[in-house]
C-alpha cells in the first residue's frame, strides 16, 4: 500500500529529482514527497484510528499535496500546538495490539516519534512544513504534506491510474491491510474480528 502511494507521487527516479545549478558543484536532490513522511502519516492513521467507526482512512493525492485523513482525532490530552511543533507526548493508545504488530514490522516505535519524524524529514527534503488539523470535538485528524516547490506539478502523470483511482485504491488497501495480515492471529480479536464475521455472513 505504501509502495502504491510512493509510486504515484514520486514519479521521478528512485533516487529522487536531481537539479544541477550552474553556480555550484553540488546538485540539489529532493522528492515530491519524502517516503518516510508518507509512511509515518499512513502508519499513524492505521495505529490511532477508531475501528469502531465505519469511516475509512482516506489518502488523497493532488498536484499540490498529499492528505491523510482518519477518524477520530487526537486524544484531548494532546495540545495541537505541541503536535505542530513535534513536542506532543501521550501514553494513551487506542489500539495497543495493532501498535505491537507495527513495532514488529519496524513501522512504529510507540514513543510518540512519528509526528516529529514527519516534521524532520519534510524539512530535510526542503519541503514546506506539514500541516495538522482537527476540530474542537476531535472527530477527525488530517495530515497534509505539501509538495516540494521544485517538484513536477503533474503528480502521477506517468501512472496508468488517475488521481481519483489512486486515492480509491490506496484507501481500500489501508482499511483492509491490517485485518488481512493478521486475521489468523490474536489481533483478529475484538473490533477487528468483526470484519471476518461480516465476511462469513455475506458469503453464499
mmCIF file of C-alpha atoms in Angstrom:
data_model
loop_
_atom_site.group_PDB
_atom_site.id
_atom_site.type_symbol
_atom_site.label_atom_id
_atom_site.label_comp_id
_atom_site.label_asym_id
_atom_site.label_seq_id
_atom_site.Cartn_x
_atom_site.Cartn_y
_atom_site.Cartn_z
ATOM 1 C CA UNK A 1 0.000 0.000 0.000
ATOM 2 C CA UNK A 2 2.757 2.455 0.928
ATOM 3 C CA UNK A 3 4.648 1.484 -2.218
ATOM 4 C CA UNK A 4 1.488 2.249 -4.202
ATOM 5 C CA UNK A 5 1.405 5.766 -2.778
ATOM 6 C CA UNK A 6 5.127 6.289 -3.308
ATOM 7 C CA UNK A 7 4.887 5.039 -6.892
ATOM 8 C CA UNK A 8 2.221 7.568 -7.820
ATOM 9 C CA UNK A 9 3.626 10.659 -6.102
ATOM 10 C CA UNK A 10 7.341 10.198 -6.666
ATOM 11 C CA UNK A 11 7.345 9.563 -10.392
ATOM 12 C CA UNK A 12 10.985 10.511 -10.939
ATOM 13 C CA UNK A 13 13.941 8.162 -10.487
ATOM 14 C CA UNK A 14 14.218 6.140 -7.298
ATOM 15 C CA UNK A 15 16.973 8.425 -6.057
ATOM 16 C CA UNK A 16 14.685 11.452 -6.344
ATOM 17 C CA UNK A 17 14.778 14.519 -8.555
ATOM 18 C CA UNK A 18 18.256 15.924 -9.162
ATOM 19 C CA UNK A 19 18.651 19.585 -10.123
ATOM 20 C CA UNK A 20 22.079 20.861 -11.161
ATOM 21 C CA UNK A 21 22.968 24.502 -10.532
ATOM 22 C CA UNK A 22 25.491 26.388 -12.677
ATOM 23 C CA UNK A 23 26.820 28.400 -9.739
ATOM 24 C CA UNK A 24 27.866 25.448 -7.541
ATOM 25 C CA UNK A 25 29.235 21.949 -7.892
ATOM 26 C CA UNK A 26 26.735 20.252 -5.614
ATOM 27 C CA UNK A 27 23.407 19.290 -7.175
ATOM 28 C CA UNK A 28 20.072 19.575 -5.363
ATOM 29 C CA UNK A 29 18.247 16.314 -4.709
ATOM 30 C CA UNK A 30 14.669 16.061 -3.460
ATOM 31 C CA UNK A 31 11.463 14.042 -3.657
ATOM 32 C CA UNK A 32 7.950 15.274 -4.430
ATOM 33 C CA UNK A 33 7.022 13.857 -1.018
ATOM 34 C CA UNK A 34 9.705 12.127 1.095
ATOM 35 C CA UNK A 35 8.741 8.485 1.562
ATOM 36 C CA UNK A 36 9.414 8.408 5.352
ATOM 37 C CA UNK A 37 6.857 11.217 5.802
ATOM 38 C CA UNK A 38 4.247 9.312 3.783
ATOM 39 C CA UNK A 39 4.956 6.162 5.772
ATOM 40 C CA UNK A 40 4.649 7.898 9.139
ATOM 41 C CA UNK A 41 1.423 9.695 8.173
ATOM 42 C CA UNK A 42 -0.278 6.494 6.975
ATOM 43 C CA UNK A 43 1.017 4.333 9.842
ATOM 44 C CA UNK A 44 -0.158 6.986 12.320
ATOM 45 C CA UNK A 45 -3.649 6.763 10.815
ATOM 46 C CA UNK A 46 -3.697 2.946 10.969
ATOM 47 C CA UNK A 47 -2.425 2.976 14.564
ATOM 48 C CA UNK A 48 -4.644 5.676 16.029
ATOM 49 C CA UNK A 49 -7.920 5.490 14.092
ATOM 50 C CA UNK A 50 -11.029 4.010 15.700
ATOM 51 C CA UNK A 51 -12.036 0.636 14.320
ATOM 52 C CA UNK A 52 -15.481 1.089 15.851
ATOM 53 C CA UNK A 53 -16.289 3.789 13.287
ATOM 54 C CA UNK A 54 -17.265 2.983 9.716
ATOM 55 C CA UNK A 55 -15.363 5.818 8.073
ATOM 56 C CA UNK A 56 -12.245 4.514 6.283
ATOM 57 C CA UNK A 57 -8.844 6.131 6.257
ATOM 58 C CA UNK A 58 -8.622 8.437 3.242
ATOM 59 C CA UNK A 59 -5.472 9.187 1.267
ATOM 60 C CA UNK A 60 -5.888 11.996 -1.269
ATOM 61 C CA UNK A 61 -3.251 12.957 -3.818
ATOM 62 C CA UNK A 62 -3.427 16.243 -5.733
ATOM 63 C CA UNK A 63 -0.871 18.231 -7.757
ATOM 64 C CA UNK A 64 -0.296 20.337 -4.617
ATOM 65 C CA UNK A 65 -0.324 17.964 -1.670
ATOM 66 C CA UNK A 66 -0.873 14.538 -0.176
ATOM 67 C CA UNK A 67 -3.527 14.327 2.538
ATOM 68 C CA UNK A 68 -4.152 11.530 5.038
ATOM 69 C CA UNK A 69 -7.487 11.722 6.869
ATOM 70 C CA UNK A 70 -8.573 9.436 9.708
ATOM 71 C CA UNK A 71 -11.287 9.292 12.359
ATOM 72 C CA UNK A 72 -11.466 10.307 15.162
ATOM 73 C CA UNK A 73 -8.930 12.996 16.030
ATOM 74 C CA UNK A 74 -6.079 13.032 18.550
ATOM 75 C CA UNK A 75 -6.779 12.390 22.222
ATOM 76 C CA UNK A 76 -7.866 15.531 24.067
ATOM 77 C CA UNK A 77 -4.796 15.281 26.267
ATOM 78 C CA UNK A 78 -2.712 16.302 23.243
ATOM 79 C CA UNK A 79 -2.436 20.015 22.518
ATOM 80 C CA UNK A 80 -2.468 20.832 18.813
ATOM 81 C CA UNK A 81 0.288 23.396 19.270
ATOM 82 C CA UNK A 82 2.503 20.718 20.792
ATOM 83 C CA UNK A 83 1.617 18.415 17.895
ATOM 84 C CA UNK A 84 2.574 21.038 15.304
ATOM 85 C CA UNK A 85 5.948 21.582 16.952
ATOM 86 C CA UNK A 86 6.662 17.882 17.451
ATOM 87 C CA UNK A 87 6.509 18.091 21.244
ATOM 88 C CA UNK A 88 3.296 16.145 21.866
ATOM 89 C CA UNK A 89 3.658 13.134 24.137
ATOM 90 C CA UNK A 90 0.851 10.781 25.105
ATOM 91 C CA UNK A 91 0.597 7.433 26.804
ATOM 92 C CA UNK A 92 -2.988 6.817 25.714
ATOM 93 C CA UNK A 93 -3.178 4.478 22.731
ATOM 94 C CA UNK A 94 -6.415 3.332 21.126
ATOM 95 C CA UNK A 95 -5.034 0.192 19.502
ATOM 96 C CA UNK A 96 -2.204 -1.299 21.544
ATOM 97 C CA UNK A 97 -2.300 -4.649 19.752
ATOM 98 C CA UNK A 98 -2.030 -3.015 16.360
ATOM 99 C CA UNK A 99 0.826 -0.948 17.753
ATOM 100 C CA UNK A 100 2.630 -4.106 18.842
ATOM 101 C CA UNK A 101 2.410 -5.588 15.349
ATOM 102 C CA UNK A 102 3.509 -2.316 13.757
ATOM 103 C CA UNK A 103 6.533 -2.402 16.069
ATOM 104 C CA UNK A 104 7.341 -5.934 14.912
ATOM 105 C CA UNK A 105 7.249 -4.669 11.324
ATOM 106 C CA UNK A 106 9.546 -1.753 12.275
ATOM 107 C CA UNK A 107 6.839 0.694 11.220
ATOM 108 C CA UNK A 108 6.469 2.419 14.582
ATOM 109 C CA UNK A 109 8.313 2.831 17.866
ATOM 110 C CA UNK A 110 5.331 3.608 20.074
ATOM 111 C CA UNK A 111 7.159 6.524 21.690
ATOM 112 C CA UNK A 112 5.395 9.496 20.048
ATOM 113 C CA UNK A 113 8.205 9.808 17.470
ATOM 114 C CA UNK A 114 6.020 9.659 14.343
ATOM 115 C CA UNK A 115 4.960 13.300 14.040
ATOM 116 C CA UNK A 116 8.442 14.661 14.908
ATOM 117 C CA UNK A 117 9.839 12.412 12.161
ATOM 118 C CA UNK A 118 7.341 13.817 9.640
ATOM 119 C CA UNK A 119 8.430 17.343 10.559
ATOM 120 C CA UNK A 120 12.118 16.442 10.332
ATOM 121 C CA UNK A 121 12.117 14.604 7.005
ATOM 122 C CA UNK A 122 9.942 17.251 5.326
ATOM 123 C CA UNK A 123 12.434 19.900 6.458
ATOM 124 C CA UNK A 124 15.417 17.829 5.334
ATOM 125 C CA UNK A 125 13.792 17.387 1.915
ATOM 126 C CA UNK A 126 13.358 21.162 1.594
ATOM 127 C CA UNK A 127 9.575 20.776 1.544
ATOM 128 C CA UNK A 128 7.061 23.178 3.105
ATOM 129 C CA UNK A 129 6.108 22.302 6.673
ATOM 130 C CA UNK A 130 3.382 19.667 7.060
ATOM 131 C CA UNK A 131 0.012 20.756 8.392
ATOM 132 C CA UNK A 132 -2.043 19.048 11.105
ATOM 133 C CA UNK A 133 -5.740 19.703 11.547
ATOM 134 C CA UNK A 134 -8.664 18.629 13.720
ATOM 135 C CA UNK A 135 -11.829 20.210 15.095
ATOM 136 C CA UNK A 136 -12.852 21.180 18.633
ATOM 137 C CA UNK A 137 -14.679 17.876 19.098
ATOM 138 C CA UNK A 138 -11.640 15.901 17.839
ATOM 139 C CA UNK A 139 -13.806 14.000 15.345
ATOM 140 C CA UNK A 140 -11.080 13.733 12.680
ATOM 141 C CA UNK A 141 -7.343 14.110 12.151
ATOM 142 C CA UNK A 142 -5.847 15.385 8.922
ATOM 143 C CA UNK A 143 -2.172 15.404 7.941
ATOM 144 C CA UNK A 144 -1.311 17.453 4.868
ATOM 145 C CA UNK A 145 2.065 17.069 3.167
ATOM 146 C CA UNK A 146 2.652 19.920 0.673
ATOM 147 C CA UNK A 147 4.553 19.021 -2.493
ATOM 148 C CA UNK A 148 8.147 20.195 -2.852
ATOM 149 C CA UNK A 149 8.269 23.588 -4.572
ATOM 150 C CA UNK A 150 10.706 22.304 -7.170
ATOM 151 C CA UNK A 151 8.819 19.125 -7.969
ATOM 152 C CA UNK A 152 6.738 18.482 -11.037
ATOM 153 C CA UNK A 153 3.177 19.707 -10.713
ATOM 154 C CA UNK A 154 1.840 16.658 -12.503
ATOM 155 C CA UNK A 155 1.673 14.157 -9.676
ATOM 156 C CA UNK A 156 1.019 10.707 -11.063
ATOM 157 C CA UNK A 157 1.427 11.812 -14.676
ATOM 158 C CA UNK A 158 3.426 8.664 -15.504
ATOM 159 C CA UNK A 159 0.953 6.375 -13.806
ATOM 160 C CA UNK A 160 -1.765 4.431 -15.603
ATOM 161 C CA UNK A 161 -4.159 5.436 -12.809
ATOM 162 C CA UNK A 162 -5.973 8.743 -12.474
ATOM 163 C CA UNK A 163 -5.688 10.646 -9.183
ATOM 164 C CA UNK A 164 -9.205 9.562 -8.167
ATOM 165 C CA UNK A 165 -8.389 5.927 -8.931
ATOM 166 C CA UNK A 166 -5.155 6.142 -6.960
ATOM 167 C CA UNK A 167 -6.966 7.625 -3.951
ATOM 168 C CA UNK A 168 -9.621 4.913 -4.103
ATOM 169 C CA UNK A 169 -7.073 2.127 -4.399
ATOM 170 C CA UNK A 170 -4.982 3.408 -1.511
ATOM 171 C CA UNK A 171 -7.991 3.995 0.753
ATOM 172 C CA UNK A 172 -9.219 0.452 0.198
ATOM 173 C CA UNK A 173 -5.808 -1.042 0.881
ATOM 174 C CA UNK A 174 -5.292 0.991 4.059
ATOM 175 C CA UNK A 175 -8.582 -0.113 5.613
ATOM 176 C CA UNK A 176 -8.076 -3.812 4.878
ATOM 177 C CA UNK A 177 -4.327 -4.408 5.191
ATOM 178 C CA UNK A 178 -4.052 -4.829 8.969
ATOM 179 C CA UNK A 179 -7.031 -7.220 9.346
ATOM 180 C CA UNK A 180 -5.862 -9.174 6.259
ATOM 181 C CA UNK A 181 -2.307 -9.586 7.501
ATOM 182 C CA UNK A 182 -3.282 -10.696 10.983
ATOM 183 C CA UNK A 183 -6.680 -12.355 10.510
ATOM 184 C CA UNK A 184 -5.220 -15.599 11.865
ATOM 185 C CA UNK A 185 -3.629 -14.049 14.955
ATOM 186 C CA UNK A 186 -4.778 -12.593 18.239
ATOM 187 C CA UNK A 187 -5.081 -9.216 16.539
ATOM 188 C CA UNK A 188 -8.230 -10.502 14.857
ATOM 189 C CA UNK A 189 -9.993 -10.480 18.225
ATOM 190 C CA UNK A 190 -12.245 -7.657 19.330
ATOM 191 C CA UNK A 191 -13.273 -4.978 16.878
ATOM 192 C CA UNK A 192 -11.115 -6.279 14.024
ATOM 193 C CA UNK A 193 -12.635 -9.750 14.263
ATOM 194 C CA UNK A 194 -15.958 -8.269 13.204
ATOM 195 C CA UNK A 195 -14.550 -7.907 9.686
ATOM 196 C CA UNK A 196 -14.119 -11.682 9.449
ATOM 197 C CA UNK A 197 -17.550 -12.308 10.909
ATOM 198 C CA UNK A 198 -19.144 -9.973 8.405
ATOM 199 C CA UNK A 199 -17.327 -11.667 5.545
ATOM 200 C CA UNK A 200 -18.635 -15.055 6.721
ATOM 201 C CA UNK A 201 -22.176 -13.704 6.982
ATOM 202 C CA UNK A 202 -22.042 -12.221 3.494
ATOM 203 C CA UNK A 203 -20.657 -15.409 1.915
ATOM 204 C CA UNK A 204 -23.143 -17.515 -0.090
#
